[in-house]
Amino acid sequence: MPQPLASLSVRRTIGSLSVAAALLCVAGAAAKADEAVDVIIRGGTIYDGGEGKPFVGDVAIRGDQIVYVGKSGRYSAGKIIDAKGMIVAPGFIDPHTHADSFIRSPDKAVRVNAAWLNQGATTVMIGVDGSGTPDVAEDSGKLAASGISTNIVPFVGFGPVRQRVLGQDARAPSPAELDRMKALVAKGMCEGAVGLSTGLFYAPQSFSTTGEVVAVAREAARRGGIYDTHQRDESSYSIGLLGSVKEAIDIGREAGMPVHFAHLKALGVDVHGQAGAVIAAIDAARKAGVDVTADQYPWLASGSSLDASLLPRWAVDGGGPALLKRLDDPTMLERIRGEMQENLRRRGGATALLLIAQGFPWTGKTLAEVAAEWKLDSRDAALRIIRQSVEAKDQGPRGGGTAVASFNMAQADVDLLMKQPWMVTSSDGSDGHPRMFATFPEKYVRYVRERKVIDLATFIRQSTGRTADIYKLDRRGYLRRGYFADVLVFDPDEYAPRADYVRPRELSVGVRKLFVNGALAVDDGRATGVVAGRALLRPRPAGCAAPLPG
Ligand SMILES: [Zn+2]
């Protein structure tokens, strides 16, 4: 039996858009003949999120639960949805998002998280790449109470944990400092985090040794958490892609926990063609008993920043002010420019970096174009943008002009990774990159319909049940009786992305109905404004009653 979900429930409605009864009723028996339910979705082609074949049938919803999925139910309902010709699936689960600009917006209308709703996503993971706060209960509580339309699943992140104890320093923690870091991870897990996320590529997390990560990851492992990582190197920056894959697997093995690779890819010309070797390493680990999985987004460009993709890590030791000091020192500047040259080559040159931060003079131009305009070497153009971004952050919130789409993946690698039985769909959705608004339909149109890399059933499985299994989400990801009613109805002919790299904020189309916890969140392609999303917190694990270490 699944354990009861400790969920912070919000069932506010806006205006007259009233929702079905909020009572949590666990369906004890199958629906009887002509049983009254709230909603019937009738005659759609049902993909239930599992390995089975699709079939034409009905889905019935009462309150926030699915009470029937099958071919021969008899009900009466206040709302009957004719889904003939439509695909009916569990709401999509996005295991890697940077949805903060939506769900943390002061604007109610923005908080409905339309970028994800319009793709059919009902649940998003937050606090990824090591960014999640250890104050999970407080943060999730605030988010849920503020009124959001998708469910959220929080990670506790290695970044804030390390920063709170060590600041931006490039050094190892003392034993006492390590204990404090472990206590913060334990706190996050005890408050309901799904696991520990890391972003070992990013400073200051990049300053950690493997042993340090294992030590803090154990605190998540002993409380049932997953290790979810933006790995140290997706390219040839430091230990190399394959060395980095091995490190993550070692961390999982040593800490005793499942390992999940976020946005798995072979980034940059040096590692193109290495997808096969990555797959072999993961398959070998799985055979040896380490539970290894991954997610991936269906785009050839990653989203990053000029500083993260071009600057050597030592140059940012100590944060922005320390970086500016180094840039002002001619000897240091030359060293930095030298290493930037190599990083540019690795990324495919200045023409492969598209500047995507919105609202800047350079928005929508490649670094090469901006450099030509400014009559600067492309490295110096990048440094000018980085410098203004750091200075802007010192003066207020308007920083972040450094965001780039970095065209650095090979199609063959993306295709091969997508076909693996341990792969799921993620958006890594972040501001300025179309993946935030269009990942799921992009994958459907380009990879299922046009190029036939995977079939529709695999696409849906990779976006629902398999993802729920990886993160052990309680009664999510499947269309099954007794599960929460996160249900997607989409038109297979019209479901499509509208966003691209130049216009990244266009809403996707083709979602006919989307239910979140039984409430209608999208109706004929439009967000209804209903905010039925919940914080999906893990029940308090064993090992939390005792005083925390440190
Ligand atoms: Zn990441």
XYZ file of C-alpha atoms and ligand atoms in Angstrom:
551
model
C 0.000 0.000 0.000
C 1.283 3.452 -0.797
C 1.876 5.595 2.231
C -0.412 8.556 2.776
C 0.835 11.699 1.197
C 1.669 14.616 3.405
C 0.434 17.241 1.035
C -0.019 20.913 1.578
C -3.255 21.306 -0.171
C -4.551 24.423 -1.784
C -7.874 24.330 -3.472
C -8.549 27.963 -3.991
C -10.556 28.934 -7.009
C -10.781 32.170 -8.854
C -14.092 33.806 -9.613
C -16.861 31.439 -10.512
C -14.609 28.632 -11.691
C -15.558 26.281 -8.967
C -13.854 22.939 -8.645
C -15.052 19.515 -7.786
C -15.361 18.529 -4.170
C -12.092 18.819 -2.346
C -12.684 15.820 -0.152
C -9.958 13.271 -0.364
C -11.853 10.076 -0.863
C -9.952 6.896 -1.357
C -11.984 4.784 -3.702
C -12.585 1.541 -1.900
C -14.572 -0.288 -4.525
C -14.954 -0.205 -8.273
C -17.494 2.269 -9.602
C -20.919 0.659 -9.799
C -23.488 0.996 -12.553
C -24.611 4.576 -13.075
C -22.586 5.676 -10.121
C -22.390 9.434 -9.774
C -19.005 10.972 -10.436
C -17.885 14.520 -11.130
C -16.313 14.135 -14.556
C -16.320 11.481 -17.245
C -13.769 11.668 -20.042
C -15.449 9.492 -22.632
C -14.162 7.557 -25.614
C -10.569 8.764 -25.749
C -7.532 6.650 -26.576
C -6.111 5.935 -23.152
C -2.393 5.625 -22.452
C -2.327 4.886 -18.749
C 1.356 5.637 -18.160
C 2.347 1.978 -17.890
C 3.833 -0.566 -20.293
C 0.450 -1.810 -21.546
C -1.201 -1.136 -24.884
C -3.453 1.897 -25.349
C -7.200 1.319 -25.550
C -10.347 3.294 -26.227
C -12.323 3.886 -23.045
C -13.422 6.182 -20.258
C -11.815 7.853 -17.287
C -14.008 8.928 -14.374
C -13.012 11.465 -11.737
C -14.556 12.133 -8.358
C -13.108 14.846 -6.163
C -9.360 14.739 -6.592
C -9.225 11.051 -7.476
C -9.532 8.798 -10.468
C -12.336 6.342 -9.716
C -12.498 4.429 -12.995
C -10.348 3.668 -16.029
C -11.725 1.156 -18.497
C -13.995 0.228 -21.355
C -17.300 -0.519 -19.732
C -18.063 1.809 -16.861
C -21.556 3.255 -16.343
C -21.818 6.621 -14.655
C -23.740 9.774 -14.403
C -21.699 12.925 -14.167
C -22.157 16.651 -14.031
C -19.499 17.028 -16.690
C -19.038 14.706 -19.640
C -16.071 15.305 -21.924
C -16.241 13.793 -25.378
C -12.657 12.669 -25.988
C -13.224 10.780 -29.230
C -10.064 10.991 -31.326
C -8.142 12.486 -28.412
C -5.259 11.029 -26.410
C -5.978 10.639 -22.701
C -2.885 10.305 -20.502
C -1.660 11.053 -17.018
C -0.600 14.677 -16.587
C 3.045 15.014 -17.549
C 5.673 15.072 -14.827
C 8.691 17.281 -15.424
C 11.590 16.165 -13.247
C 13.903 19.100 -13.945
C 12.579 22.651 -14.054
C 13.604 26.184 -13.244
C 10.014 27.338 -12.881
C 10.744 29.983 -10.252
C 9.927 33.023 -12.377
C 6.426 31.553 -12.703
C 5.617 29.911 -9.422
C 7.295 32.602 -7.314
C 5.827 35.521 -9.226
C 3.950 38.156 -7.209
C 1.406 38.078 -10.035
C -1.384 35.557 -9.482
C -1.949 35.196 -13.200
C 1.706 34.232 -13.726
C 1.756 31.765 -10.846
C -0.646 29.471 -12.685
C 2.509 28.282 -14.464
C 0.976 28.431 -17.939
C 4.280 27.548 -19.635
C 3.966 24.047 -18.192
C 0.171 23.744 -18.118
C -0.046 24.379 -21.846
C 2.290 21.452 -22.459
C 0.117 19.173 -20.345
C 2.421 19.088 -17.329
C 0.789 18.763 -13.920
C 3.841 18.234 -11.708
C 7.229 19.989 -11.740
C 10.350 19.276 -9.700
C 12.018 22.338 -8.216
C 15.326 23.018 -6.461
C 17.274 21.147 -9.154
C 20.969 21.476 -10.046
C 21.732 21.778 -6.348
C 19.660 24.955 -5.999
C 16.952 23.802 -3.575
C 16.693 25.388 -0.157
C 17.112 23.185 2.930
C 14.079 25.025 4.359
C 11.774 22.713 2.440
C 8.718 22.901 4.673
C 8.694 26.678 4.888
C 9.345 27.212 1.186
C 6.886 24.588 -0.068
C 4.274 25.795 2.352
C 4.603 29.330 1.072
C 4.451 28.216 -2.544
C 1.391 26.050 -2.063
C -0.386 28.713 -0.037
C 0.334 31.353 -2.666
C -1.790 29.455 -5.188
C -0.099 27.516 -7.980
C -1.623 25.417 -10.714
C 0.932 22.621 -11.013
C 2.061 20.316 -8.261
C 5.612 20.883 -7.090
C 8.181 18.385 -5.831
C 11.152 19.944 -4.003
C 14.766 18.851 -3.747
C 17.150 19.959 -1.046
C 20.138 21.359 -2.940
C 23.850 21.003 -2.337
C 24.425 24.637 -3.419
C 22.648 26.471 -0.581
C 23.885 23.817 1.845
C 27.516 24.460 0.941
C 27.030 28.208 0.641
C 25.486 28.571 4.076
C 28.500 26.908 5.638
C 31.417 27.783 3.336
C 30.224 30.758 1.319
C 31.742 30.847 -2.176
C 35.081 29.455 -1.015
C 37.078 26.950 -3.027
C 38.148 24.797 -0.115
C 37.210 21.650 1.741
C 35.004 21.888 4.840
C 36.447 21.165 8.276
C 34.877 18.167 10.079
C 32.632 20.552 12.028
C 31.603 22.360 8.844
C 30.861 19.064 7.134
C 28.620 18.131 10.052
C 26.710 21.363 9.614
C 26.263 20.654 5.909
C 25.024 17.142 6.669
C 22.557 18.534 9.185
C 21.130 20.887 6.555
C 20.601 18.018 4.099
C 18.973 15.970 6.847
C 16.683 18.891 7.648
C 15.585 19.189 4.012
C 14.898 15.465 3.787
C 13.030 15.386 7.077
C 10.852 18.224 5.836
C 9.785 16.287 2.742
C 12.369 16.704 -0.016
C 12.413 13.962 -2.649
C 16.197 13.805 -2.560
C 19.452 15.707 -2.825
C 20.137 17.647 -5.991
C 23.628 18.740 -6.979
C 25.078 20.917 -9.705
C 28.728 19.974 -9.452
C 29.449 21.844 -12.678
C 28.613 25.128 -10.994
C 30.703 27.094 -8.521
C 30.793 26.828 -5.537
C 29.523 23.218 -5.739
C 32.328 22.485 -8.206
C 34.822 23.079 -5.383
C 33.674 19.924 -3.588
C 35.494 16.609 -3.750
C 33.670 13.367 -4.485
C 34.129 12.347 -0.850
C 32.448 15.496 0.415
C 29.458 14.879 -1.853
C 29.209 11.248 -0.685
C 29.223 12.376 2.941
C 26.319 14.780 2.510
C 24.457 12.493 0.076
C 24.374 9.750 2.735
C 22.077 11.980 4.780
C 19.583 11.889 1.911
C 20.188 8.173 1.267
C 19.358 7.087 4.810
C 16.069 8.971 4.529
C 15.017 7.348 1.273
C 16.150 10.133 -1.066
C 17.477 10.029 -4.606
C 20.758 11.602 -5.773
C 19.803 13.876 -8.670
C 22.741 15.522 -10.381
C 23.746 18.036 -12.952
C 27.028 16.228 -13.134
C 30.454 17.760 -12.754
C 31.357 17.582 -16.421
C 29.073 17.014 -19.425
C 31.949 17.789 -21.751
C 35.721 18.032 -21.427
C 36.014 20.811 -18.873
C 37.511 18.969 -15.931
C 37.200 15.196 -15.428
C 35.484 14.650 -18.783
C 32.003 13.310 -19.526
C 32.833 9.657 -18.885
C 34.840 10.430 -15.765
C 31.921 12.473 -14.519
C 29.370 9.725 -15.218
C 31.585 7.371 -13.242
C 31.819 9.862 -10.368
C 28.037 10.178 -10.091
C 27.591 6.409 -10.143
C 30.313 6.042 -7.490
C 28.501 8.594 -5.311
C 25.283 6.576 -5.578
C 27.049 3.303 -4.843
C 28.987 4.652 -1.887
C 26.109 6.607 -0.400
C 23.706 3.729 -1.068
C 21.057 5.492 -3.096
C 19.585 5.747 -6.606
C 21.397 8.041 -9.031
C 19.590 10.214 -11.536
C 21.386 12.178 -14.246
C 19.683 15.476 -15.001
C 19.558 16.514 -18.672
C 21.999 13.811 -19.761
C 23.933 14.840 -22.853
C 27.300 14.838 -24.611
C 28.111 18.544 -24.627
C 30.607 19.918 -27.103
C 32.717 18.749 -30.007
C 35.211 16.893 -27.812
C 32.608 14.394 -26.601
C 30.244 14.076 -29.557
C 29.682 10.398 -30.207
C 30.201 9.399 -26.583
C 26.520 8.663 -25.878
C 27.166 4.970 -26.507
C 29.936 4.852 -23.916
C 27.759 6.724 -21.401
C 24.964 4.209 -21.966
C 27.391 1.303 -21.506
C 28.598 2.762 -18.181
C 25.036 3.243 -16.943
C 23.931 -0.221 -18.066
C 26.934 -1.796 -16.331
C 26.131 0.048 -13.099
C 22.489 -1.016 -13.286
C 23.563 -4.621 -13.792
C 25.806 -4.293 -10.753
C 22.843 -3.152 -8.658
C 23.055 0.640 -8.679
C 19.699 2.134 -9.620
C 20.685 4.623 -12.344
C 18.261 6.667 -14.476
C 18.335 9.909 -16.435
C 16.251 12.624 -17.986
C 16.784 14.525 -21.196
C 15.344 17.448 -23.111
C 14.742 17.270 -26.870
C 16.820 20.247 -27.951
C 20.296 20.496 -29.501
C 21.134 23.648 -27.573
C 21.618 23.732 -23.837
C 20.833 26.763 -21.755
C 23.640 28.188 -19.714
C 25.340 31.495 -19.050
C 28.400 33.089 -20.583
C 30.241 32.911 -17.287
C 29.439 29.244 -16.598
C 30.252 28.143 -20.139
C 33.362 30.266 -20.797
C 35.108 31.297 -17.576
C 37.555 29.010 -15.767
C 36.210 28.041 -12.344
C 39.160 29.508 -10.446
C 38.267 32.909 -11.884
C 34.957 32.962 -9.993
C 36.318 31.677 -6.680
C 34.968 34.194 -4.157
C 32.046 35.315 -6.324
C 31.385 38.375 -8.485
C 33.524 40.989 -6.710
C 36.548 38.649 -6.741
C 35.998 38.040 -10.460
C 35.930 41.780 -11.204
C 39.197 42.225 -9.311
C 40.844 39.520 -11.411
C 39.544 41.047 -14.630
C 41.155 44.335 -13.598
C 44.544 42.642 -13.205
C 46.204 42.482 -16.673
C 48.150 39.266 -15.916
C 45.080 37.506 -14.560
C 42.981 38.801 -17.434
C 45.361 37.222 -19.949
C 45.200 33.876 -18.150
C 41.415 34.044 -18.123
C 41.264 34.951 -21.810
C 43.579 32.061 -22.616
C 41.292 29.530 -20.938
C 38.212 31.165 -22.451
C 39.644 30.496 -25.893
C 39.704 26.777 -25.146
C 36.199 26.822 -23.661
C 34.870 28.634 -26.737
C 36.395 26.004 -29.022
C 34.844 23.241 -26.902
C 31.431 24.892 -27.251
C 31.699 25.162 -31.025
C 32.833 28.794 -31.267
C 31.148 32.168 -30.850
C 28.576 31.438 -33.570
C 27.238 28.518 -31.467
C 26.380 30.763 -28.506
C 23.048 32.553 -28.879
C 22.372 35.278 -26.303
C 18.865 34.698 -25.011
C 18.438 36.839 -21.887
C 15.370 38.941 -22.621
C 15.382 42.713 -22.812
C 19.052 43.430 -23.539
C 20.599 45.082 -26.625
C 22.208 41.727 -27.463
C 19.080 39.598 -27.081
C 18.662 37.177 -29.993
C 22.175 37.671 -31.366
C 25.063 35.234 -31.365
C 28.183 36.111 -29.415
C 29.961 36.343 -32.783
C 27.464 38.935 -34.030
C 27.730 41.019 -30.883
C 31.524 40.874 -30.999
C 31.509 42.058 -34.634
C 29.132 44.895 -33.748
C 31.322 46.002 -30.886
C 34.507 45.415 -32.890
C 35.836 43.218 -30.110
C 37.354 39.785 -29.839
C 34.460 37.463 -28.923
C 36.052 36.743 -25.534
C 36.165 40.453 -24.738
C 32.571 40.882 -25.843
C 31.614 38.048 -23.483
C 33.587 39.642 -20.650
C 31.851 42.971 -21.225
C 28.452 41.293 -20.827
C 29.587 39.287 -17.802
C 31.016 42.408 -16.179
C 27.834 44.422 -16.627
C 25.806 41.523 -15.254
C 27.938 41.286 -12.101
C 27.801 45.057 -11.623
C 24.037 45.127 -12.154
C 23.599 42.435 -9.518
C 25.542 44.602 -7.072
C 23.105 47.429 -7.676
C 19.887 45.478 -7.676
C 18.030 42.567 -9.146
C 18.529 43.402 -12.809
C 21.354 41.055 -13.632
C 21.348 37.890 -15.647
C 22.103 39.289 -19.092
C 24.529 36.443 -19.608
C 22.059 33.678 -20.487
C 22.932 31.734 -23.633
C 21.570 28.925 -25.765
C 24.660 26.907 -26.495
C 24.340 24.754 -29.619
C 26.544 21.912 -28.546
C 24.784 18.564 -28.963
C 24.917 16.031 -31.792
C 21.583 14.703 -33.034
C 22.799 11.091 -33.038
C 23.697 11.301 -29.339
C 20.337 12.834 -28.430
C 18.480 10.134 -30.392
C 20.433 7.255 -28.898
C 19.984 8.458 -25.320
C 16.256 8.964 -25.884
C 15.730 5.277 -26.686
C 17.078 3.955 -23.387
C 14.699 2.152 -21.001
C 15.866 4.345 -18.094
C 15.341 7.677 -19.866
C 12.558 10.169 -19.090
C 11.521 13.560 -20.465
C 12.511 16.775 -18.722
C 12.401 20.379 -19.825
C 15.190 21.931 -17.742
C 12.874 24.866 -18.484
C 14.551 28.188 -17.806
C 13.935 31.743 -18.912
C 14.890 32.538 -22.474
C 15.130 28.965 -23.803
C 12.112 27.550 -25.665
C 12.370 24.340 -23.658
C 10.506 26.134 -20.857
C 7.377 26.534 -22.963
C 7.635 23.723 -25.483
C 9.639 20.670 -24.404
C 6.906 18.031 -24.313
C 5.197 19.009 -27.598
C 8.601 19.524 -29.226
C 9.512 15.948 -28.359
C 6.126 14.719 -29.572
C 6.256 16.536 -32.922
C 9.973 16.182 -33.788
C 10.865 12.844 -32.207
C 7.592 10.894 -32.308
C 5.697 12.177 -35.344
C 8.327 13.527 -37.727
C 11.512 11.569 -37.074
C 9.986 8.516 -35.353
C 12.893 8.114 -32.947
C 10.459 6.782 -30.317
C 6.780 5.879 -30.507
C 3.870 7.636 -28.824
C 3.554 5.063 -26.031
C 7.232 5.495 -25.147
C 6.897 9.275 -25.183
C 3.990 9.133 -22.772
C 5.629 6.524 -20.558
C 8.789 8.692 -20.434
C 6.710 11.669 -19.404
C 4.484 10.024 -16.781
C 4.686 6.601 -15.109
C 8.392 5.980 -15.474
C 9.149 9.380 -13.988
C 6.757 8.776 -11.079
C 8.477 5.422 -10.453
C 11.963 6.966 -10.387
C 10.968 9.522 -7.769
C 8.514 7.202 -5.977
C 5.735 9.763 -6.298
C 2.724 8.591 -4.356
C -0.258 7.797 -6.630
C 0.910 9.977 -9.526
C 1.963 9.263 -13.088
C -0.652 6.630 -13.931
C -4.315 6.560 -14.824
C -5.440 4.103 -12.178
C -8.309 3.879 -9.774
C -7.395 5.511 -6.477
C -4.688 7.660 -8.020
C -4.810 11.434 -7.962
C -6.669 12.886 -10.910
C -3.856 14.554 -12.828
C -5.249 13.879 -16.289
C -4.313 15.201 -19.718
C -6.501 15.193 -22.841
C -4.704 16.332 -25.979
C -5.421 16.440 -29.679
C -2.819 14.261 -31.462
C -3.100 16.379 -34.621
C -2.814 19.747 -32.944
C -0.526 19.209 -29.977
C 2.555 21.229 -30.962
C 5.203 23.685 -29.803
C 5.006 27.344 -30.752
C 8.150 28.587 -29.006
C 11.545 28.602 -30.686
C 14.947 30.126 -29.897
C 13.965 33.523 -31.248
C 10.514 33.593 -29.664
C 10.972 31.394 -26.592
C 7.870 32.458 -24.688
C 5.078 31.251 -26.976
C 2.584 28.951 -25.289
C 2.242 25.453 -26.724
C -1.042 24.382 -28.296
C -3.224 21.301 -28.527
C -4.069 20.547 -24.889
C -7.858 20.207 -24.742
C -8.296 19.501 -21.036
C -5.899 19.253 -18.159
C -6.963 18.251 -14.667
C -4.744 18.838 -11.657
C -5.954 17.008 -8.554
C -9.350 16.716 -10.215
C -9.673 20.426 -10.986
C -9.806 21.709 -14.544
C -6.606 23.750 -14.998
C -6.662 23.997 -18.816
C -9.796 24.170 -20.915
C -9.441 24.179 -24.705
C -5.856 25.392 -24.595
C -6.375 28.105 -22.005
C -5.378 28.140 -18.349
C -8.574 28.478 -16.348
C -6.891 30.227 -13.434
C -7.784 27.397 -11.092
C -4.978 26.833 -8.619
C -5.227 23.240 -7.453
C -1.493 22.467 -7.346
C -0.002 20.979 -4.200
C 3.417 20.561 -2.698
C 4.057 16.833 -2.927
C 6.133 16.299 0.184
C 7.444 12.948 1.294
C 6.077 11.661 4.576
C 8.571 12.304 7.370
C 11.120 9.512 7.004
C 12.535 7.356 9.752
C 15.624 8.864 11.327
C 14.069 12.287 11.784
C 12.670 11.918 15.274
C 16.134 11.780 16.779
C 18.107 15.023 17.085
C 19.786 15.879 13.795
C 23.532 15.387 13.499
C 25.682 18.479 14.010
Zn 21.288 21.704 -14.855
